[in-house]
XYZ file of C-alpha atoms in Angstrom:
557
model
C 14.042 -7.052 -16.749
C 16.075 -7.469 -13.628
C 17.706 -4.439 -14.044
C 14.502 -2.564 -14.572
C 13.157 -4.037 -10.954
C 16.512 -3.178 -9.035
C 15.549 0.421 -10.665
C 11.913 0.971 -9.783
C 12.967 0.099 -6.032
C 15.905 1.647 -5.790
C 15.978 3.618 -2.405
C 17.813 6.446 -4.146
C 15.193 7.740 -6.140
C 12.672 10.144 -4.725
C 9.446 8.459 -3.951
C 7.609 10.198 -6.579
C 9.889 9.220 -9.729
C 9.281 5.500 -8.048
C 6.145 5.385 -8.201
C 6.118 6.585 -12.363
C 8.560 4.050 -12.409
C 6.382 1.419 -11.016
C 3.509 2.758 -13.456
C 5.943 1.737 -16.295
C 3.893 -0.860 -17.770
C 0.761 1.320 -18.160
C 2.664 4.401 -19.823
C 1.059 3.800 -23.178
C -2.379 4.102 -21.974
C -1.107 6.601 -19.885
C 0.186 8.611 -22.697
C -2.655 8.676 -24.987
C -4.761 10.014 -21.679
C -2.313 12.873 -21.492
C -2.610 13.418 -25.914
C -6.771 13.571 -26.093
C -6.372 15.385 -22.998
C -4.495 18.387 -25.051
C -6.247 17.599 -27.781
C -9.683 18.365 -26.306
C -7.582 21.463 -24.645
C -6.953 22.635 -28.451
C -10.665 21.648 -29.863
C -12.044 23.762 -27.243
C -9.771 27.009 -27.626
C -10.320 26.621 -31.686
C -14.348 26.087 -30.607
C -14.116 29.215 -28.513
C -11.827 31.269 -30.605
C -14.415 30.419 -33.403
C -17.788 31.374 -31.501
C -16.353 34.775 -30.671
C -15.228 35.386 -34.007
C -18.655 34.382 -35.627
C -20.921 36.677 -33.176
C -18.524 39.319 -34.021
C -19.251 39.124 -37.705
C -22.932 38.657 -36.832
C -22.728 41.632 -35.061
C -20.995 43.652 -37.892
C -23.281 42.211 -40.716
C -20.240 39.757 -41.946
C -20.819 36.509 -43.302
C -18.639 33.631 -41.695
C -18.497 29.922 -42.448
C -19.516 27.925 -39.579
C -17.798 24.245 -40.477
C -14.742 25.183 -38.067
C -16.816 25.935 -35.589
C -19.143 22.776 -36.031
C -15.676 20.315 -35.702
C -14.238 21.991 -32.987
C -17.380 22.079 -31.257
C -18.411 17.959 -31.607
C -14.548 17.584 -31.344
C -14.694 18.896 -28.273
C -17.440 16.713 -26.936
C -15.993 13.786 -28.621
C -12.233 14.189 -27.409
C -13.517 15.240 -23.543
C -14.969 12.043 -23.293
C -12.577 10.031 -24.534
C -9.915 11.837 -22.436
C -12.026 11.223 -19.308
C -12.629 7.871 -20.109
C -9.110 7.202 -21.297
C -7.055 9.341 -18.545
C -9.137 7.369 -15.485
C -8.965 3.791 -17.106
C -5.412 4.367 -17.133
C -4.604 5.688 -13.541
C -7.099 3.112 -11.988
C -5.203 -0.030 -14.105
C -2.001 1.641 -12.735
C -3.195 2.045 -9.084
C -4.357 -1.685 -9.063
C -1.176 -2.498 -10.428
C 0.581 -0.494 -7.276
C -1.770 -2.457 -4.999
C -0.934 -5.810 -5.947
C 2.940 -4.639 -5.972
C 2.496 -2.767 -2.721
C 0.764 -6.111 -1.114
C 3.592 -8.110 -2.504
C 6.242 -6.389 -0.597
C 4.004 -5.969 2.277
C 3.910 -9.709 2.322
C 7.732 -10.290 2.102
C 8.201 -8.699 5.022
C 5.035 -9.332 6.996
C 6.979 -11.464 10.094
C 9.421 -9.332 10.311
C 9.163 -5.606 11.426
C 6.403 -4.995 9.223
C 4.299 -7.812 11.113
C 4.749 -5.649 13.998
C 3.155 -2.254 12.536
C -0.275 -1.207 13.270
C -2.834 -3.031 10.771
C -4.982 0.366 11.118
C -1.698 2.016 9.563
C -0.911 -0.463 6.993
C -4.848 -0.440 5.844
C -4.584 3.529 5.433
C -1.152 2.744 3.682
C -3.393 0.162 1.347
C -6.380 2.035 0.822
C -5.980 5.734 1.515
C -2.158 6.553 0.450
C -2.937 4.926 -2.892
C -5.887 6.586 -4.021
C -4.453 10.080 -3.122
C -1.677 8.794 -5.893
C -4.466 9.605 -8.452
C -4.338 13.161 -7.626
C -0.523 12.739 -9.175
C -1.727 12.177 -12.606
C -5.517 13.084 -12.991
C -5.080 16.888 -11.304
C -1.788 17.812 -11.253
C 0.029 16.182 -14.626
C -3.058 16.347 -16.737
C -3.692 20.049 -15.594
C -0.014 21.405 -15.532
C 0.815 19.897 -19.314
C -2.540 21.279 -20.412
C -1.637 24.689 -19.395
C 1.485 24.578 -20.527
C -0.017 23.856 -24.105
C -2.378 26.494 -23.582
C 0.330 29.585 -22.561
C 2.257 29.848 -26.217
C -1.265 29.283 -28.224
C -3.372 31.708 -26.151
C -0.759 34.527 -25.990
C -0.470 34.298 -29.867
C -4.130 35.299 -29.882
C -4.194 37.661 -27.322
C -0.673 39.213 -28.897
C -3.005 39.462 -32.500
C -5.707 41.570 -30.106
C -3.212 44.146 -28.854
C 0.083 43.744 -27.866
C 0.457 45.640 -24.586
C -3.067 43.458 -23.507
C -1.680 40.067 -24.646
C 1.595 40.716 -22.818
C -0.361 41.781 -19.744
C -2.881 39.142 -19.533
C -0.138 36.502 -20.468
C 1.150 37.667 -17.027
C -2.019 36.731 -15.612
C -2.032 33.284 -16.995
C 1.032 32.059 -15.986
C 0.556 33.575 -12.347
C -2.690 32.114 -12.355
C -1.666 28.552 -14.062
C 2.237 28.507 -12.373
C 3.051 30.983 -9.684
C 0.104 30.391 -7.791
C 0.278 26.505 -7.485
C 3.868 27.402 -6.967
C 2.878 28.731 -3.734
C 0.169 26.024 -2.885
C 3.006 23.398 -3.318
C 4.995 25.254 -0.924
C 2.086 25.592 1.981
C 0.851 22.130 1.379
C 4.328 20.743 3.000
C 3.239 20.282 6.427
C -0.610 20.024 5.651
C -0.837 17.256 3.597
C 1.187 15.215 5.274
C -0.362 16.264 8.424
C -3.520 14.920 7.105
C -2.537 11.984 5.969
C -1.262 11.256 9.245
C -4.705 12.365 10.782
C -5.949 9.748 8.514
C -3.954 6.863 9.573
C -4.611 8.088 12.966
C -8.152 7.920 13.100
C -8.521 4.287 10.791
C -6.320 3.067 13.522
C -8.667 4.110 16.520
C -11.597 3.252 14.656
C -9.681 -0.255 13.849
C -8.810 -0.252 17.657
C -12.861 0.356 18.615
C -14.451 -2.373 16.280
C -11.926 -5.232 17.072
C -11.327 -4.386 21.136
C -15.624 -3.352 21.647
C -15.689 -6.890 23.087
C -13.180 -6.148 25.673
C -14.184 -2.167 25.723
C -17.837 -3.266 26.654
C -16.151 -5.729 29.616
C -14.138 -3.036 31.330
C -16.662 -0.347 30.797
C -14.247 1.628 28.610
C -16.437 1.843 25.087
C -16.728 5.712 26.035
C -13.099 6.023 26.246
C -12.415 4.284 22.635
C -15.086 6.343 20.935
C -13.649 9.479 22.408
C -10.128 8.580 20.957
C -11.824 8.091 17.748
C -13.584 11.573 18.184
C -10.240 12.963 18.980
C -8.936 11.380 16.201
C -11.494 12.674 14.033
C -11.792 16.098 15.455
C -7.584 16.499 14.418
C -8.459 15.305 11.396
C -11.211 17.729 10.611
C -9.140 20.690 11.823
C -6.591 19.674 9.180
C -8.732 19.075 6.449
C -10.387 22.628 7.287
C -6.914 24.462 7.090
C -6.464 22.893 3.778
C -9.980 24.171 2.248
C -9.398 27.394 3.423
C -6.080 27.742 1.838
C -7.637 26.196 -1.393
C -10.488 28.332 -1.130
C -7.916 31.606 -1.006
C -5.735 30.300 -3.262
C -8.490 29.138 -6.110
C -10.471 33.032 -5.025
C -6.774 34.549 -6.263
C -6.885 32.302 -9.242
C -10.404 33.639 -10.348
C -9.251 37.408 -9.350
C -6.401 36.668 -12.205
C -8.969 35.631 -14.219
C -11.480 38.271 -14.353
C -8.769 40.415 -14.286
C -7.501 39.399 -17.497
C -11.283 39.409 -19.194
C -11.901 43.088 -17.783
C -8.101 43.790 -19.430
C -9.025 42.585 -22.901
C -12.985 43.970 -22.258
C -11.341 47.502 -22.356
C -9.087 46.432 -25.059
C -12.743 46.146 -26.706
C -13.777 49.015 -25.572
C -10.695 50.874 -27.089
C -10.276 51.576 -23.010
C -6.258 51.969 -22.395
C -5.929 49.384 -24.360
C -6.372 49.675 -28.418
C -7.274 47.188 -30.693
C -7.413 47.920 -34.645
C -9.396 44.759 -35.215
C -13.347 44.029 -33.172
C -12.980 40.059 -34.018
C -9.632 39.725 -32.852
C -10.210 41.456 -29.428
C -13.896 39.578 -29.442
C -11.572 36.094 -30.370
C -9.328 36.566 -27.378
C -11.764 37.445 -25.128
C -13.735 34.013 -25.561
C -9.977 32.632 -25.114
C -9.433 34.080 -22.119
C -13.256 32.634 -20.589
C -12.110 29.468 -21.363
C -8.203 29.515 -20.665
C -8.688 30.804 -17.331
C -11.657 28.720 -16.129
C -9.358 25.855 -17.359
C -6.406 26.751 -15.015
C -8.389 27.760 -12.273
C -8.159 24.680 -10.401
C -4.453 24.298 -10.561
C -3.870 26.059 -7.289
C -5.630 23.475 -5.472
C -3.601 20.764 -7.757
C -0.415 22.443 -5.787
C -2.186 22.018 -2.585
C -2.657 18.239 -3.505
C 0.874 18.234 -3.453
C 1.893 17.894 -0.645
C -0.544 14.934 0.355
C 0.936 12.928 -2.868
C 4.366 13.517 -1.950
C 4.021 12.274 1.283
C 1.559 9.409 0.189
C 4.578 8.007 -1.957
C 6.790 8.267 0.862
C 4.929 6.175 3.227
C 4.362 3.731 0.654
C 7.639 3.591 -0.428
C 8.604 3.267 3.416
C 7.153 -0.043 2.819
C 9.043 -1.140 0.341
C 12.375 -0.075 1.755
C 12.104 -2.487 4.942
C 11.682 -5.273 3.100
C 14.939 -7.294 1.648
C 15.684 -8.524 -1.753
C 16.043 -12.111 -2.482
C 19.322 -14.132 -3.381
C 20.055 -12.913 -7.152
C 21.309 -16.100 -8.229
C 19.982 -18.017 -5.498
C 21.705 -21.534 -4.677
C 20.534 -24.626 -4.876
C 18.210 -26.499 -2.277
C 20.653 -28.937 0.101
C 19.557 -32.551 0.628
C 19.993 -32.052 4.264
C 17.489 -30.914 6.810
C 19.782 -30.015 9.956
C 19.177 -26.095 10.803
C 22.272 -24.419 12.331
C 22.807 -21.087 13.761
C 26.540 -20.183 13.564
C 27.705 -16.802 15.620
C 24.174 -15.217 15.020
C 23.522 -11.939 16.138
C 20.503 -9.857 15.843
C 18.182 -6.310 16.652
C 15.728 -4.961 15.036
C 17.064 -1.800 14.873
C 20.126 0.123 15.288
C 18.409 1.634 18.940
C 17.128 -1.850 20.101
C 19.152 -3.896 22.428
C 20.296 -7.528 20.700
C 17.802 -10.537 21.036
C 20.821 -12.719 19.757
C 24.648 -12.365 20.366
C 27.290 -14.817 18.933
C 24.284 -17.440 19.936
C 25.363 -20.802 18.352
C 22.554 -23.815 18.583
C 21.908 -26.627 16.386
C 18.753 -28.609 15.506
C 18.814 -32.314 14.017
C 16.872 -33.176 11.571
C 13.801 -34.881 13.264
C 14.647 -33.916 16.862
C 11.862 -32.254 18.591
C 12.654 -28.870 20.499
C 11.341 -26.138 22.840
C 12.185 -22.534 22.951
C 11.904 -21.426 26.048
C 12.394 -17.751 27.483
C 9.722 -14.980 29.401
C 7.487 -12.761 27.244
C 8.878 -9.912 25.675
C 12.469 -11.685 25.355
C 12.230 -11.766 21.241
C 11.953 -15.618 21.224
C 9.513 -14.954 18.176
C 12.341 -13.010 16.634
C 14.413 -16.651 15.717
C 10.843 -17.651 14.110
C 11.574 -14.143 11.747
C 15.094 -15.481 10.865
C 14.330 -19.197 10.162
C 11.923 -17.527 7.632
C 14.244 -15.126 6.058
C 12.283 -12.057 7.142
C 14.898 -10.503 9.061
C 18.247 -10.875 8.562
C 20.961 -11.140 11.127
C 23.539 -8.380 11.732
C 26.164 -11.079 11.609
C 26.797 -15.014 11.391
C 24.863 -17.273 9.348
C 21.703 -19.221 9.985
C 22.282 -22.761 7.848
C 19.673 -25.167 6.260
C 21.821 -28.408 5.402
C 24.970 -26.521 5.490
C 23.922 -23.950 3.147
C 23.901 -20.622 4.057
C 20.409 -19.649 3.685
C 20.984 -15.926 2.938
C 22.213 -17.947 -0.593
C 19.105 -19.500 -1.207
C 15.811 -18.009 -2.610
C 13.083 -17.497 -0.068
C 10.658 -19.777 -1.826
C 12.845 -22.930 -1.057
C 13.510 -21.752 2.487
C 9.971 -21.264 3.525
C 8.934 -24.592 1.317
C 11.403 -26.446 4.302
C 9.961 -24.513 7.186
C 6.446 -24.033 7.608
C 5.162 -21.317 10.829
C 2.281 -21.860 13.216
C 2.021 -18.286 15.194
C 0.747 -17.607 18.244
C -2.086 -15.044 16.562
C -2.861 -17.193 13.318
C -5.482 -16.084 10.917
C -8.211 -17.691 10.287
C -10.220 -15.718 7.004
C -13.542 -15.070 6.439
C -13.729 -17.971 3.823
C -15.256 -22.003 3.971
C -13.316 -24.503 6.251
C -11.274 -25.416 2.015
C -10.455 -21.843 1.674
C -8.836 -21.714 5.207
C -6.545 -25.191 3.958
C -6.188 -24.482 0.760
C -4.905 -20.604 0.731
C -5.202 -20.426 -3.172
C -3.265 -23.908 -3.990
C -5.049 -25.980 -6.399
C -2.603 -29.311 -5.895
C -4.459 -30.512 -2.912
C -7.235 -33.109 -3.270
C -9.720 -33.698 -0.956
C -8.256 -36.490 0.827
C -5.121 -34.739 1.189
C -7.030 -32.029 3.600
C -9.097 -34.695 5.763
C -5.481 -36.177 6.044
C -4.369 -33.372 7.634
C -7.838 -32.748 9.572
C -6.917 -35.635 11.348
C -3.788 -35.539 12.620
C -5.106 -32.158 13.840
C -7.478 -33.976 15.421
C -10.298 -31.950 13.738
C -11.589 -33.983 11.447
C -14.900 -35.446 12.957
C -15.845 -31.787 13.735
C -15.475 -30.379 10.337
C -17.528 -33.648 9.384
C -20.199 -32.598 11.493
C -20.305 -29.297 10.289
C -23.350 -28.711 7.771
C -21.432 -28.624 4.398
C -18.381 -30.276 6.054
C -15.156 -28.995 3.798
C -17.509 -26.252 2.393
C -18.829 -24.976 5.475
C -18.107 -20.856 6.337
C -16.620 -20.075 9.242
C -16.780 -16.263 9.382
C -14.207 -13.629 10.067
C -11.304 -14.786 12.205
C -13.064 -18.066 12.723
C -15.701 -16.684 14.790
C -18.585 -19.449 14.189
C -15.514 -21.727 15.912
C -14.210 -22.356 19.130
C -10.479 -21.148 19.847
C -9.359 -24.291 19.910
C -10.997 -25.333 16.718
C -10.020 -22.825 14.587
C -6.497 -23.373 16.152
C -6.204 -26.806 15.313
C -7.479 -25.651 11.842
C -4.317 -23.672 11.615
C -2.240 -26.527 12.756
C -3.831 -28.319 9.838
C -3.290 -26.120 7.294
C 0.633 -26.160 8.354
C 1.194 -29.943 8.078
C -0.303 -29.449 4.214
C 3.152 -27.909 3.621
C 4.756 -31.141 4.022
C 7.885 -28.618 5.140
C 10.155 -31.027 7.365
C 10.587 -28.263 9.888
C 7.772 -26.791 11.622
C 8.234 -23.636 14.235
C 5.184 -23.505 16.339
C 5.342 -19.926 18.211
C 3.176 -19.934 21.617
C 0.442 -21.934 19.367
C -1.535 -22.601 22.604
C -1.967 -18.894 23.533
C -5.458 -17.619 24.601
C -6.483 -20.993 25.292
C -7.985 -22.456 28.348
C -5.362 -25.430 30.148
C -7.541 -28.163 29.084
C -7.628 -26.949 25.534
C -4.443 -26.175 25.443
C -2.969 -29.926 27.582
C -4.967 -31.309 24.292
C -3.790 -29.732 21.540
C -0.145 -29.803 22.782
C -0.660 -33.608 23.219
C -1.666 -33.613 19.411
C 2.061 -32.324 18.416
C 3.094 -35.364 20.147
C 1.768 -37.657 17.814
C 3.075 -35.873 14.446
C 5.449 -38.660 12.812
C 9.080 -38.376 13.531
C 9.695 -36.913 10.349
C 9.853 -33.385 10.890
C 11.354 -31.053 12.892
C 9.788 -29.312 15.591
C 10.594 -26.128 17.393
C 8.473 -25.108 19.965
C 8.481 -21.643 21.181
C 6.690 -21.051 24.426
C 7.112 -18.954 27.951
C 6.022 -22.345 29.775
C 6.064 -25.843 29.574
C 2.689 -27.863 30.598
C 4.072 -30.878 31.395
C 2.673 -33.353 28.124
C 5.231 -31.983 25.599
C 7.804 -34.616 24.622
C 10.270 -32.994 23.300
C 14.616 -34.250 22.827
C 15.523 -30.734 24.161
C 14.656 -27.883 25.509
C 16.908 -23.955 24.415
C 16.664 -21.216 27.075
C 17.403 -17.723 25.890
C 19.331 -15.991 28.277
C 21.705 -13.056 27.566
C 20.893 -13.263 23.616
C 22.637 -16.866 24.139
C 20.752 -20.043 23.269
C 21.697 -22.722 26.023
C 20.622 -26.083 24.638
C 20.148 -28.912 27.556
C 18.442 -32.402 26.905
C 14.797 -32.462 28.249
């Protein structure tokens, strides 16, 4: 099982074949889409092969049995159903599936540099980049297996018509059914992922207009929001419109195949340049052809489609590559509670200038400290190591003298518990906020921790108390409320460390002297690192780190 996982996210693999991968668990289902798929490919051929035959002996005064034709015909019906049914049940189980797995990772990494990326990019990432996946199976697997099942049984009948017409309209198959989505593949390249990127684009400016129209509407700038989203729309549009028109062409030169091919084996009818010693045969292959054709005809947009999946699976699998994999055979949790950070150095990336170099700093268990440094320095960035989010480039960050690069990121993050400065608050009942799916906490458990947030008598006077809804981000609550809320819903960790980065932002000095003074009072128990630009005055802290020159200088307060 192990193996398999290393596997499906192995960074060597092309996107695509990662993805299948992924979809491993749903190949059965996935598999008996693709078989009633070419079986209701077959029923109709045999249905259509049939009907011609039997108006041709109508026509000629023969007498044909119709019981072929009657099970090919409900076959048909039957078997397109269940293919529809069975081919989209499958690819929506497997796209959940890729959801859930794509969230996963997303969360493994979400402090570090994926924490940083647009949420208007990530949501397209989500939502859009996934459901273009279904294009991978439903129209361009489905459609390319069924033609290749229909090339060696059609040109048998069309070969039984007349030989120089089979061979010709053969031709016109596989242009029509491979050359010409050939071609589509090739042009979609830089259009679909241009439109994808449109996409993301325009979600973000639309993200950027709903959650800033506070702010927009307070500086007078709504117009210049909505015109970025126009923009953003308008780019999209022309995209999108490039696209049609080349699927338009291309599907226009699939049909021209087509009728081609039916006006090759009408004059093979005919006994027109063509000859054909047999009516039903050249009547059979005809109603082949009607069918055949029509069936491929949307393959040349399936090669347009392309181009968007390929790049869809790239950008998802983007995802996945930033994150890191946990200790294999992770050690086991130390007894001790002192965090050290031994000749740590750090960047985010290979262009970025170091946040830490060689820094060396130590923090007792119990021993209350403050971070500071200016805005912008990366003092968050220590926050994203403590939590095994980011890694460093060298030394090693300790938990009770164990390196914690050796121990699974469960047990680190059950010793270290984060307030950040931009905390999220869900659209959910004051329990949901607290709870966060748990089911081990009782009741008194989160008034406990209600009031040593010093929240408690307002969540009492709340209508439903625990069961009361706050809205989206908090917004029935004050700042400071839905802050201390988030303080609350840290000490339910019981973690013996707590990092609390710039936890009094976008607070007003009052608020902000008050819920500061609350840290004070939390029992002497944990550990507390306190990341902050500025100091108020009513923190008591045992010391207070400076970062300066990616050094942490460590001086008692």
């Amino acid at each position: 099982m192990e193996r398999r996982k290393k596997t499906m996210s192995s960074p060597t693999s092309s996107p695509l074949s990662r993805i299948i991968r992924l979809w491993q668990p749903h190949y059965g289902r996935l598999i008996i889409g693709l078989i009633l798929a070419e079986l209701a490919v077959c029923a109709g051929l045999i249905m259509m092969g049939q009907a011609g035959a039997h108006i041709t002996a109508a026509a000629i005064g023969v007498t044909a049995g119709s019981l072929l034709l009657q099970i090919a015909g409900t076959s048909q019906i039957i078997l397109r159903y269940a293919d529809r049914y069975s081919t989209h049940d499958a690819m929506f189980r497997a796209l959940a599936d890729l959801r859930v797995w794509f969230y996963r990772r997303l969360a493994r990494g979400a402090a570090a540099g994926l924490g940083f990326q647009r949420s208007g990019d990530l949501l397209s990432r989500l939502v859009g980049d996934i459901q273009t996946l279904d294009n991978l199976y439903l129209r361009i697997l489905i459609p390319l297996a069924s033609a290749v099942l229909t090339l060696p049984l059609t040109a048998y009948v069309w070969l039984q018509a007349s030989i120089p017409a089979g061979i010709a309209v053969t031709i016109l198959f596989a242009a029509a059914a491979f050359f010409l989505p050939f071609l589509a593949t090739r042009q979609a390249k830089t259009l679909g992922p241009a439109i994808l990127k449109a996409e993301s684009e325009l979600r973000i400016a639309a993200l950027d207009l709903t959650t800033g129209l506070r702010e927009a509407r307070a500086f007078g700038a709504e117009d210049i929001l909505a015109g970025r989203v126009t923009d953003r729309q308008n780019t999209l549009i022309k995209h999108q419109h490039a696209l049609h028109f080349r699927m338009a062409i291309m599907q226009a030169c699939s049909r021209l195949l087509g009728q081609l091919g039916i006006a090759i084996l009408l004059c093979t009818l005919a006994q027109i340049v063509f000859k054909s010693s047999a009516p039903v045969l050249a009547v059979t292959a005809l109603f082949v052809a009607l069918l055949a054709f029509e069936n491929v005809t949307g393959l040349s947009k399936a090669g347009l489609l392309t181009g968007q999946v390929t790049h869809a699976a790239e950008r998802i699998m983007a995802v996945a590559d930033q994150t890191h994999a946990d200790a294999a055979s992770p050690a086991e949790l130390p007894i001790g509670r002192e965090l050290e950070l031994r000749e740590v150095s750090f960047q985010w990336t290979a262009q970025s200038p170091y946040i830490l170099k060689q820094a060396n700093v130590t923090l007792r268990h119990g021993e209350k400290i403050a971070l500071i440094a200016p805005s912008g320095s990366g003092k968050s960035s220590l926050a994203a190591l403590l939590l095994k989010v980011a890694q460093p480039n060298s030394g090693k960050i300790l938990l009770g003298g164990t390196d914690i690069a050796t121990l699974s990121d469960d047990d680190v993050r059950s010793q270290i518990a984060w307030l950040s400065q931009a905390s999220h608050l869900f659209d959910d009942t004051v329990r949901g906020n607290l709870l966060l799916g748990r089911t081990d906490l009782s009741d008194d458990a989160l008034w406990d921790a209600l009031e040593r947030a010093h929240i408690a008598s307002t969540i009492r006077d709340l209508p439903e108390g625990l069961d009361t809804w706050i809205g989206e981000s908090g917004s029935k609550l004050s700042g400071g409320q839905g802050r201390r809320i988030a303080l609350a819903r840290v000490l339910l960790s019981n973690a013996p460390i707590l990092i609390l980065d710039e936890p009094a932002t976008g607070l007003d000095a009052d608020t902000e002297r008050s819920f500061l003074e609350t840290l004070n009072e939390l029992d002497d128990q944990r550990s507390i690192i306190l990341i902050a630009h500025r100091l108020t005055g009513v923190e008591r802290l045992d010391r207070i780190w400076t970062l300066q020159n990616g050094q942490i200088i460590s001086q008692a307060s």
